[in-house]
């Protein structure tokens, strides 16, 4: 139970330990409603839940995300692209790379120009076509002026996987290689730069994109044991979650993590670590050691995966911790908290 | 395309013609992405969408709703119960009475007491257990103070129906009987009374409840040809939508529509027609004529259906229109617009 006067703070929304604690207290403790047909229940706090169908052959994957971002339109994307790509990617992280249906639920502030909503809808359509993910049902609520900040979008995604073939985020075993599918930090650093009014000569933009096709190519090339898209909290948070949930240690070579020059420079100016901020078109995956090169090759030949790299591996030692080899020695890579964790969405 | 200076207004959110026009212009015109596997696409503007699975035996039903209500806690319920019941009921309206999964996506304003969120989560849990509808995945976003009004909840529901056994809202044929499962106007009139500060000696309360078990009993008792839950826009809007989508006329006997004495009186004081406001635990269904008495009996023996009544029937004439026999003559029952349509949620 909470203290009488405890309130929700922005730190609760930033995507790391404080937020997981809140979700565990508020939701998981109440809703632990998984049953015999649930392969991935709420308690798993994975990217979605997975439910076996009575037909014996298939499972349904469900994932949901509410999107709020300032500004609505940013370099490289907008809230509509973010909503569709985010949900398509969460389905893909569970192994469901061909979405059956996406929902689009809008909360719009009264007084918002119709043109603004049209631009967002156009972007949702384009991203939906790009991902092969039909938007099939929705809902619209209008709030009084001042109640919300222009526009919030919830997108929920439904997919199908063959039973037992979903990919958890907790499936790493010692020996598995870790692959990152491209440069990290682009979305977070670009958005923060734009908000702070820095231009950096236009070299920065969000990486927001659906990557379900990339994931499908990787899954075809070898055995993927665990996947996560490093959104809120960045790669540092995703690696720590995967290590902790899988009960393995991770040894990561910092120099092998792809970071663009523009992101690295802007990160230094802003005092923000690219590993700690959101990506919206990248994946970190565990791959069985003997399949690692084949999967890497499949990802690199995909246009959205040309910068992919093997960044480390899972080990028996220091279970639940991530060791970063910086080139000058080893240190723990911890989850960002508080000041290290800028609020992006 | 919209005019350069057109803006979203609260009338767009009130659940009737203006809102459907907005949704058609913004969403349906862009997202008509149904394919060969889609039994009920977005264009149908039904309570959800329906998708045939490759296994040949089952279809997935998906529905979504974002909930915003003032006050968060009201007589007879709260936003949490409203969210779970609303989504469970939308699934049931398509014939999916045993939900596979519900999502819970919160947008919370920074500064909201944790106790408030806990009360809402408690209510979601209770309603989820009552409906047998597990909440299996979710999302939480925290907005800066002043950006939203304390709390918005999106709930999306996923269900399964045998292929071809979903129930559309457009399935009425001439001769079908129309059944309303209980008193109408309770949610809307109670909430508006509370907002206006009227007490009415506590006789009013929202009817918010999951009715999937009631619907299952009705479906077991006979052939249901069409269903809708008369939420925003009330029974008047639902009847008009069913008539218009089915291409039949409806002849309704006003005196047979169940309305509680308290709702009728309060409606007169407030100047609000109970047929025009939201219900959150009622269903209007078309039933094949020969099954009507059996279905009515099954509904009435259910605790949530004791006031059910046959209110009229579908006819060949005046397709798309609803004729109301008031006892003093006939008039068209039209969809409420503008002033007649108070904004409730």
XYZ file of C-alpha atoms in Angstrom:
690
model
C 0.000 0.000 0.000
C 1.094 3.551 -0.660
C 1.604 6.294 1.876
C -1.392 8.544 2.333
C 0.272 11.460 0.568
C 2.365 9.720 -2.084
C 1.852 11.082 -5.607
C 2.745 10.021 -9.128
C 5.835 11.863 -10.369
C 7.446 12.211 -13.771
C 10.194 9.826 -12.637
C 7.526 7.122 -12.518
C 7.051 7.559 -16.263
C 10.651 7.548 -17.396
C 10.935 3.843 -18.018
C 13.263 2.385 -15.449
C 13.382 0.979 -11.918
C 11.006 3.449 -10.279
C 8.493 2.843 -13.007
C 8.717 -0.949 -12.810
C 8.201 -0.703 -9.044
C 5.068 1.385 -9.578
C 3.705 -1.033 -12.168
C 4.416 -3.997 -9.919
C 2.644 -2.378 -6.989
C -0.300 -0.989 -8.913
C -0.984 -3.559 -11.590
C 0.929 -6.826 -11.296
C -0.028 -7.342 -7.640
C -3.697 -6.974 -8.602
C -4.003 -8.467 -12.055
C -2.018 -11.714 -11.776
C -4.707 -13.349 -13.794
C -2.676 -15.609 -16.017
C -4.195 -19.058 -16.429
C -3.200 -22.390 -17.902
C -3.475 -20.980 -21.432
C -1.157 -18.037 -20.770
C 2.408 -18.541 -22.013
C 3.529 -14.994 -21.165
C 1.426 -13.376 -18.422
C 1.422 -9.806 -17.099
C 3.868 -10.794 -14.331
C 6.545 -11.384 -16.969
C 6.479 -7.641 -17.768
C 7.521 -8.544 -21.298
C 6.612 -6.486 -24.387
C 3.179 -8.139 -24.481
C 1.242 -11.195 -23.355
C 0.866 -14.553 -25.141
C -2.198 -16.822 -24.987
C -2.588 -20.343 -26.320
C -5.709 -20.881 -28.411
C -7.903 -23.945 -27.959
C -7.053 -25.064 -31.512
C -3.711 -26.305 -30.167
C -1.624 -24.798 -32.922
C -1.522 -21.074 -32.425
C -1.074 -18.447 -29.767
C -2.359 -14.879 -29.742
C 0.097 -12.104 -28.880
C -1.263 -8.821 -27.475
C 0.637 -5.615 -26.778
C -0.399 -2.052 -25.979
C 1.194 1.399 -25.803
C -0.091 4.887 -25.191
C 1.886 7.576 -26.945
C 2.416 11.147 -25.866
C 5.332 13.112 -27.260
C 6.406 16.734 -27.428
C 6.656 18.010 -30.108
C 4.059 16.001 -32.057
C 6.162 16.345 -35.210
C 9.906 15.927 -34.863
C 12.940 15.320 -37.053
C 12.541 11.886 -38.580
C 8.977 11.232 -37.532
C 5.891 12.174 -35.579
C 3.547 10.751 -32.968
C 1.594 8.759 -35.588
C 4.663 6.949 -36.919
C 5.852 6.436 -33.345
C 2.523 4.846 -32.357
C 2.323 2.380 -35.250
C 6.029 1.490 -35.271
C 6.105 1.119 -31.479
C 3.268 -1.379 -31.428
C 4.403 -3.296 -34.517
C 7.859 -3.573 -32.937
C 6.496 -4.791 -29.599
C 4.623 -7.563 -31.429
C 7.781 -8.409 -33.382
C 9.760 -8.591 -30.112
C 7.479 -11.481 -29.122
C 8.036 -13.178 -32.485
C 4.796 -12.007 -34.139
C 6.127 -10.308 -37.249
C 2.897 -10.240 -39.283
C 0.341 -8.246 -37.263
C -3.286 -9.360 -37.566
C -4.720 -6.039 -36.404
C -3.773 -2.723 -34.883
C -6.133 -0.429 -33.026
C -5.981 3.369 -33.038
C -7.522 5.162 -30.101
C -7.236 8.948 -30.086
C -7.693 11.381 -27.250
C -7.803 14.834 -28.813
C -8.028 18.192 -27.112
C -10.927 20.345 -28.167
C -9.504 23.184 -30.299
C -6.848 21.040 -31.970
C -6.733 21.887 -35.705
C -8.256 19.133 -37.853
C -5.214 19.544 -40.152
C -2.949 18.450 -37.303
C -4.960 15.292 -36.749
C -4.998 14.653 -40.520
C -1.201 14.872 -40.705
C -0.913 12.373 -37.853
C -3.429 10.013 -39.495
C -1.568 10.245 -42.823
C 1.593 9.224 -41.055
C -0.147 6.336 -39.303
C -1.456 5.102 -42.641
C 1.977 5.270 -44.278
C 3.659 3.446 -41.424
C 0.870 0.889 -41.322
C 1.353 0.141 -45.036
C 5.139 0.022 -44.618
C 4.733 -2.557 -41.826
C 1.920 -4.543 -43.458
C -0.081 -3.946 -40.286
C -3.750 -3.083 -40.904
C -5.430 -0.586 -38.559
C -8.815 -2.199 -38.111
C -10.639 -0.617 -35.202
C -10.450 2.515 -33.127
C -11.979 5.027 -30.814
C -12.002 8.810 -30.485
C -12.507 10.902 -27.376
C -12.494 14.691 -27.313
C -11.358 16.349 -24.083
C -12.106 19.921 -23.024
C -9.456 22.479 -23.867
C -6.577 22.356 -21.390
C -7.312 18.825 -20.215
C -4.661 17.193 -22.376
C -1.833 18.533 -24.440
C -3.314 18.292 -27.953
C -3.144 14.569 -28.718
C -2.557 11.131 -27.178
C -2.681 7.908 -29.208
C -3.090 4.398 -27.896
C -2.215 1.619 -30.301
C -2.755 -1.997 -29.385
C -1.489 -4.799 -31.580
C -2.662 -8.367 -32.041
C -0.538 -11.038 -33.691
C -0.369 -14.798 -34.046
C 2.593 -17.116 -33.441
C 2.792 -20.898 -33.726
C 2.346 -22.292 -30.204
C 5.579 -22.321 -28.249
C 7.345 -20.201 -30.890
C 6.993 -16.818 -29.216
C 10.232 -15.102 -28.214
C 10.457 -13.949 -24.573
C 12.832 -11.286 -23.274
C 13.976 -13.730 -20.579
C 15.329 -16.519 -22.790
C 19.104 -15.885 -22.697
C 21.441 -18.780 -21.882
C 25.186 -18.601 -21.238
C 26.995 -18.629 -24.570
C 24.303 -16.723 -26.481
C 25.610 -13.802 -28.522
C 24.019 -10.365 -28.249
C 23.282 -8.483 -31.469
C 22.236 -4.831 -31.723
C 20.586 -4.128 -35.078
C 21.918 -0.594 -35.611
C 23.115 2.669 -34.103
C 21.692 3.463 -30.660
C 20.468 6.704 -29.106
C 19.218 8.334 -32.314
C 15.600 8.887 -31.241
C 16.330 10.146 -27.745
C 19.309 12.360 -28.564
C 17.588 13.855 -31.614
C 14.385 14.645 -29.737
C 16.220 16.138 -26.761
C 18.377 18.254 -29.073
C 15.312 19.565 -30.854
C 13.637 20.405 -27.554
C 16.710 22.221 -26.285
C 16.853 24.201 -29.522
C 20.159 22.735 -30.761
C 20.451 22.221 -34.511
C 23.701 20.228 -34.919
C 23.459 20.991 -38.648
C 20.612 18.588 -39.222
C 22.690 15.462 -38.727
C 20.345 14.056 -36.110
C 17.006 12.455 -36.608
C 14.825 9.893 -34.905
C 15.228 6.299 -36.063
C 11.484 5.633 -35.628
C 10.528 2.767 -37.966
C 8.734 -0.563 -37.934
C 11.306 -3.375 -37.930
C 9.051 -6.431 -38.110
C 10.441 -7.387 -41.518
C 13.989 -7.125 -40.201
C 13.059 -9.338 -37.246
C 11.434 -11.877 -39.571
C 14.651 -12.056 -41.608
C 16.679 -12.595 -38.431
C 14.316 -15.316 -37.174
C 14.588 -17.093 -40.514
C 18.385 -17.091 -40.272
C 18.829 -18.660 -36.851
C 17.590 -19.295 -33.345
C 16.667 -16.063 -31.521
C 16.514 -16.747 -27.775
C 15.421 -13.311 -26.500
C 14.476 -9.936 -27.944
C 13.761 -6.424 -26.747
C 13.411 -3.044 -28.399
C 15.403 -0.574 -26.329
C 12.843 2.242 -26.051
C 12.401 4.160 -22.777
C 15.520 3.725 -20.660
C 17.626 2.854 -23.704
C 19.973 -0.041 -24.395
C 21.341 0.086 -20.829
C 17.900 -0.664 -19.389
C 17.081 -3.402 -21.925
C 20.367 -5.220 -21.349
C 19.885 -5.114 -17.574
C 16.313 -6.405 -17.874
C 17.348 -9.242 -20.156
C 20.222 -10.219 -17.853
C 18.138 -10.075 -14.732
C 15.095 -11.906 -16.137
C 17.237 -14.596 -17.795
C 19.447 -15.079 -14.727
C 22.666 -14.687 -16.715
C 25.473 -12.158 -16.793
C 26.200 -10.112 -19.890
C 29.663 -9.128 -21.081
C 29.414 -6.255 -23.529
C 32.207 -4.629 -25.523
C 31.404 -0.907 -25.467
C 33.476 -0.206 -28.594
C 31.347 -2.605 -30.629
C 28.055 -0.828 -29.834
C 27.107 1.180 -32.934
C 26.687 4.912 -32.171
C 26.662 7.511 -34.943
C 29.192 10.328 -34.771
C 26.410 12.930 -34.662
C 24.688 11.200 -31.743
C 27.960 10.789 -29.836
C 28.825 14.506 -30.251
C 25.334 15.734 -29.426
C 25.217 13.425 -26.423
C 28.405 15.032 -25.102
C 27.066 18.553 -25.593
C 23.783 17.640 -23.885
C 25.449 15.591 -21.156
C 23.317 12.594 -22.110
C 24.586 9.049 -22.554
C 23.291 7.521 -25.859
C 22.969 4.124 -24.156
C 20.416 5.606 -21.729
C 17.892 7.069 -24.171
C 15.133 5.663 -26.336
C 15.483 4.032 -29.716
C 12.398 3.495 -31.855
C 13.708 1.328 -34.679
C 16.323 -0.891 -33.102
C 16.417 -4.342 -31.529
C 18.751 -6.080 -29.116
C 18.547 -9.840 -29.437
C 20.130 -12.928 -28.006
C 21.140 -15.511 -30.609
C 22.439 -19.040 -30.198
C 26.209 -18.867 -30.550
C 26.467 -21.081 -33.641
C 23.803 -19.011 -35.473
C 25.211 -15.588 -34.600
C 27.138 -14.906 -37.803
C 24.272 -16.066 -40.035
C 21.755 -13.921 -38.174
C 24.103 -10.911 -38.243
C 24.529 -11.343 -41.989
C 20.766 -11.554 -42.536
C 20.241 -8.367 -40.533
C 23.059 -6.480 -42.280
C 21.686 -7.204 -45.722
C 18.393 -5.600 -44.663
C 18.234 -1.836 -45.315
C 17.275 -1.143 -41.681
C 20.100 -3.293 -40.307
C 23.272 -2.260 -42.135
C 24.995 -1.052 -38.937
C 24.176 -4.187 -36.929
C 26.894 -5.635 -34.712
C 27.577 -8.407 -32.250
C 28.146 -6.508 -29.009
C 28.776 -9.229 -26.462
C 27.571 -12.463 -24.964
C 25.739 -14.062 -22.077
C 27.868 -15.758 -19.410
C 27.399 -17.876 -16.297
C 29.053 -15.388 -13.956
C 27.621 -12.300 -12.227
C 24.008 -13.280 -12.975
C 21.715 -10.333 -13.537
C 24.561 -7.863 -14.089
C 25.923 -6.260 -17.259
C 29.704 -5.833 -17.482
C 30.890 -3.212 -19.948
C 34.399 -3.483 -21.346
C 35.216 0.159 -22.073
C 38.625 -0.521 -23.610
C 40.197 0.977 -20.487
C 38.816 -1.642 -18.114
C 35.519 -3.112 -17.036
C 32.615 -1.435 -15.259
C 29.033 -2.346 -14.490
C 26.549 -0.897 -16.952
C 23.616 0.014 -14.714
C 20.125 1.171 -15.480
C 19.834 4.939 -15.656
C 17.815 6.555 -12.868
C 16.679 10.090 -12.090
C 18.891 12.768 -13.675
C 20.500 10.271 -16.056
C 17.116 9.395 -17.481
C 15.642 12.293 -19.432
C 11.902 12.132 -19.968
C 11.253 11.812 -23.677
C 7.752 10.450 -23.969
C -9.756 17.553 -46.807
C -10.553 19.925 -43.989
C -10.686 23.708 -44.144
C -7.455 25.387 -43.156
C -8.878 26.662 -39.870
C -11.248 23.853 -38.871
C -10.737 22.587 -35.321
C -11.871 19.602 -33.269
C -14.805 20.535 -31.028
C -16.478 18.778 -28.137
C -19.426 17.963 -30.430
C -17.033 15.712 -32.343
C -16.658 13.612 -29.209
C -20.296 13.230 -28.178
C -20.964 10.033 -30.087
C -23.358 10.818 -32.900
C -23.473 11.974 -36.494
C -20.794 14.667 -36.274
C -18.465 12.220 -34.648
C -19.065 9.476 -37.227
C -18.384 12.011 -39.985
C -15.088 12.967 -38.351
C -14.058 9.326 -37.952
C -14.975 8.568 -41.537
C -12.960 11.528 -42.831
C -9.965 11.047 -40.591
C -9.657 7.310 -40.194
C -11.858 5.191 -42.440
C -10.832 7.048 -45.605
C -7.187 6.350 -44.762
C -7.155 2.963 -43.084
C -9.457 0.856 -45.266
C -7.005 -1.947 -44.905
C -9.326 -4.888 -44.548
C -8.189 -7.916 -46.506
C -9.552 -11.298 -47.481
C -9.282 -12.514 -43.878
C -11.262 -9.635 -42.417
C -14.904 -10.427 -41.635
C -15.639 -7.082 -39.990
C -13.283 -4.316 -41.142
C -12.858 -0.741 -39.878
C -15.288 0.525 -42.535
C -18.115 -1.346 -40.778
C -17.695 0.986 -37.784
C -18.943 -1.849 -35.605
C -17.966 -2.339 -31.949
C -14.723 -4.017 -33.058
C -13.050 -5.808 -35.941
C -13.079 -9.545 -36.742
C -10.254 -11.487 -38.422
C -10.272 -15.060 -39.660
C -7.292 -17.129 -38.532
C -5.420 -19.384 -40.908
C -6.491 -22.443 -38.867
C -9.887 -22.193 -40.561
C -11.909 -22.590 -37.394
C -11.613 -19.409 -35.405
C -11.714 -15.661 -35.749
C -10.063 -13.066 -33.535
C -12.209 -10.150 -32.330
C -10.473 -6.891 -31.363
C -12.014 -3.806 -29.782
C -10.584 -0.684 -28.146
C -11.814 2.220 -26.030
C -10.165 5.151 -24.309
C -11.925 6.269 -21.163
C -12.047 9.735 -19.708
C -14.795 10.632 -17.262
C -15.515 13.402 -14.780
C -15.731 12.683 -11.906
C -13.410 9.645 -11.794
C -15.596 8.105 -9.056
C -19.352 8.383 -9.465
C -22.501 6.802 -8.035
C -22.528 3.177 -9.106
C -19.004 2.997 -10.451
C -15.766 4.652 -11.459
C -13.464 5.003 -14.457
C -11.835 1.612 -13.783
C -15.103 -0.315 -13.809
C -16.209 1.695 -16.835
C -13.045 0.788 -18.735
C -13.182 -2.957 -18.097
C -16.960 -3.282 -18.517
C -16.950 -1.131 -21.669
C -14.375 -3.292 -23.407
C -15.798 -6.614 -22.209
C -19.202 -5.471 -23.464
C -17.860 -4.402 -26.859
C -16.341 -7.871 -27.308
C -19.634 -9.451 -26.229
C -21.512 -7.299 -28.779
C -19.496 -9.100 -31.482
C -20.336 -12.489 -29.958
C -17.063 -12.980 -28.066
C -18.327 -13.543 -24.530
C -15.166 -15.099 -23.048
C -12.366 -12.560 -23.414
C -8.881 -13.953 -24.024
C -7.076 -10.828 -22.861
C -7.632 -7.216 -21.855
C -4.982 -4.526 -21.904
C -4.759 -1.616 -19.481
C -2.935 1.471 -20.632
C -2.830 4.397 -18.225
C -2.014 8.021 -18.852
C -1.617 9.641 -15.440
C -0.988 13.264 -14.614
C 2.078 13.938 -12.520
C 0.869 14.885 -9.036
C -2.057 12.440 -9.011
C -2.224 10.712 -5.606
C -1.068 7.087 -5.781
C -4.130 6.245 -3.633
C -6.392 7.453 -6.450
C -4.687 5.199 -8.970
C -4.851 2.298 -6.485
C -8.612 2.720 -6.059
C -9.052 2.669 -9.826
C -6.848 -0.427 -10.181
C -8.793 -2.191 -7.399
C -11.981 -1.528 -9.293
C -10.481 -2.784 -12.559
C -9.418 -5.989 -10.823
C -12.871 -6.570 -9.317
C -14.627 -5.962 -12.626
C -12.108 -8.128 -14.444
C -12.792 -11.032 -12.053
C -16.565 -10.472 -12.311
C -16.322 -10.693 -16.108
C -13.781 -13.525 -16.237
C -11.628 -11.240 -18.366
C -7.914 -11.338 -17.475
C -5.901 -8.115 -17.738
C -2.668 -9.398 -19.230
C -0.594 -6.510 -20.519
C -0.403 -2.777 -20.087
C 1.467 0.470 -20.334
C 1.888 3.555 -18.168
C 2.720 7.077 -19.230
C 3.078 10.027 -16.879
C 2.254 13.476 -18.253
C 3.397 16.784 -16.797
C 0.980 18.465 -14.418
C -1.813 20.232 -16.279
C -1.370 18.234 -19.478
C -4.251 15.868 -18.764
C -6.996 15.858 -16.202
C -5.667 13.270 -13.719
C -6.266 9.953 -15.523
C -7.159 8.389 -18.869
C -7.421 4.628 -19.388
C -7.328 2.735 -22.645
C -8.573 -0.823 -22.549
C -8.359 -3.057 -25.589
C -9.987 -6.464 -25.648
C -9.201 -9.605 -27.625
C -11.638 -12.485 -27.990
C -12.202 -15.555 -30.111
C -15.355 -16.649 -31.939
C -15.936 -19.693 -34.136
C -15.517 -18.554 -37.742
C -18.673 -16.996 -39.136
C -20.311 -16.907 -35.686
C -19.532 -13.268 -34.847
C -22.555 -11.012 -34.392
C -22.528 -7.789 -36.437
C -24.585 -4.676 -35.640
C -25.872 -4.721 -39.219
C -27.575 -8.116 -39.251
C -31.261 -7.214 -38.785
C -33.850 -8.669 -41.175
C -37.541 -7.752 -41.407
C -39.445 -9.722 -38.800
C -36.652 -9.748 -36.211
C -37.733 -8.710 -32.737
C -35.804 -6.057 -30.807
C -34.984 -6.747 -27.156
C -33.583 -4.224 -24.678
C -31.988 -5.998 -21.709
C -32.980 -3.509 -18.988
C -33.790 0.076 -18.023
C -32.184 2.721 -20.209
C -30.596 6.079 -19.383
C -29.272 5.143 -15.922
C -25.599 5.889 -16.522
C -26.073 9.155 -18.385
C -28.840 10.620 -16.225
C -27.090 9.647 -12.986
C -23.765 11.117 -14.037
C -25.323 14.345 -15.314
C -27.359 14.704 -12.105
C -24.230 14.253 -10.028
C -22.357 16.820 -12.076
C -25.189 19.340 -11.773
C -25.248 18.778 -8.009
C -28.735 17.205 -7.865
C -29.183 14.442 -5.309
C -32.630 12.972 -6.146
C -32.484 11.171 -2.785
C -29.899 8.676 -3.992
C -32.247 6.807 -6.307
C -29.974 7.195 -9.300
C -26.825 5.322 -10.070
C -24.848 4.242 -13.098
C -25.650 0.796 -14.484
C -21.988 0.195 -15.388
C -21.413 -3.577 -15.458
C -19.954 -6.277 -17.677
C -22.792 -8.166 -19.393
C -20.855 -10.834 -21.290
C -22.459 -13.611 -19.217
C -25.922 -12.216 -19.933
C -25.122 -12.108 -23.649
C -23.826 -15.705 -23.551
C -27.128 -16.813 -21.984
C -29.084 -14.985 -24.686
C -26.971 -16.492 -27.475
C -27.528 -19.960 -26.051
C -31.295 -19.426 -26.076
C -31.778 -18.386 -29.693
C -30.478 -16.750 -32.847
C -29.172 -13.215 -32.210
C -28.948 -11.362 -35.518
C -27.475 -8.042 -34.366
C -26.248 -6.473 -31.121
C -25.157 -3.113 -29.836
C -24.520 -1.613 -26.424
C -26.187 1.794 -26.354
C -23.327 3.860 -24.872
C -22.594 7.377 -26.186
C -25.667 8.719 -27.954
C -27.956 6.308 -26.097
C -30.578 3.892 -27.338
C -31.807 6.401 -29.935
C -28.411 6.401 -31.657
C -27.964 2.615 -31.473
C -31.399 1.919 -32.979
C -30.760 4.362 -35.815
C -27.353 2.838 -36.547
C -28.753 -0.691 -36.577
C -31.638 0.320 -38.866
C -29.431 2.223 -41.231
C -26.641 -0.379 -41.440
C -29.108 -3.273 -41.801
C -31.243 -1.463 -44.391
C -34.473 -2.120 -42.495
C -37.013 0.041 -40.714
C -37.630 -0.294 -36.997
C -41.020 0.035 -35.328
C -40.558 0.645 -31.611
C -43.252 0.897 -28.951
C -42.081 3.689 -26.646
C -44.175 2.417 -23.719
C -42.370 -0.917 -23.761
C -38.907 0.620 -23.352
C -37.859 0.071 -19.722
C -37.035 3.361 -17.943
C -36.865 3.579 -14.150
C -39.088 6.089 -12.378
C -36.066 7.867 -10.917
C -34.427 8.229 -14.335
C -37.647 9.475 -15.940
C -38.141 12.131 -13.224
C -34.525 13.242 -13.189
C -34.541 13.392 -16.979
C -37.484 15.801 -16.847
C -35.809 18.028 -14.274
C -32.588 18.091 -16.279
C -34.348 18.428 -19.627
C -32.555 15.321 -20.881
C -34.209 12.460 -22.765
C -33.178 9.060 -21.253
C -33.133 7.511 -24.752
C -30.378 9.947 -25.748
C -27.804 9.245 -23.037
C -25.269 6.508 -22.379
C -25.916 3.135 -20.811
C -22.963 1.074 -19.621
C -24.592 -2.265 -18.785
C -27.363 -2.698 -21.324
C -27.739 -4.316 -24.726
C -30.156 -3.861 -27.604
C -30.351 -6.962 -29.760
C -32.179 -8.240 -32.789
C -33.529 -11.769 -32.388
C -35.167 -14.084 -34.923
C -38.905 -13.797 -34.387
C -39.494 -17.428 -33.409
C -36.695 -17.273 -30.794
C -37.715 -13.969 -29.222
C -39.686 -15.307 -26.243
C -37.049 -17.910 -25.379
C -34.258 -15.336 -25.531
C -36.277 -12.850 -23.470
C -36.889 -15.525 -20.845
C -33.180 -16.419 -20.705
C -32.284 -12.756 -20.233
C -34.927 -12.152 -17.575
C -33.780 -15.053 -15.446
C -30.305 -13.473 -15.356
C -29.788 -11.017 -12.458
C -28.636 -8.265 -14.844
C -31.623 -8.760 -17.167
C -34.732 -8.810 -14.980
C -36.208 -5.670 -16.613
C -35.640 -6.871 -20.184
C -38.410 -6.285 -22.714
C -39.271 -6.773 -26.359
C -39.527 -3.182 -27.605
C -40.373 -3.582 -31.273
C -39.423 -5.210 -34.551
C -37.663 -4.753 -37.836
C -39.832 -4.131 -40.912
C -39.470 -3.802 -44.668
C -40.792 -0.246 -44.815
C -38.995 3.081 -44.247
C -35.542 1.485 -44.409
C -32.968 3.148 -42.202
C -35.572 4.959 -40.068
C -36.863 4.309 -36.579
C -40.602 4.853 -35.985
C -41.602 5.413 -32.369
C -45.178 4.650 -31.351
C -45.635 7.053 -28.434
C -49.151 5.896 -27.560
C -50.450 9.204 -28.964
C -49.271 8.536 -32.492
C -46.076 7.806 -34.381
C -42.966 9.921 -34.789
C -39.459 9.365 -36.086
C -36.954 8.639 -33.366
C -33.863 10.475 -34.610
C -30.305 10.515 -33.411
C -29.641 13.249 -30.887
C -27.361 16.054 -32.051
C -25.867 19.142 -30.423
C -27.840 20.399 -27.429
C -29.768 17.134 -27.116
C -26.548 15.234 -26.715
C -24.862 16.027 -23.432
C -21.185 15.199 -23.243
C -20.715 12.512 -20.624
C -17.365 10.964 -21.396
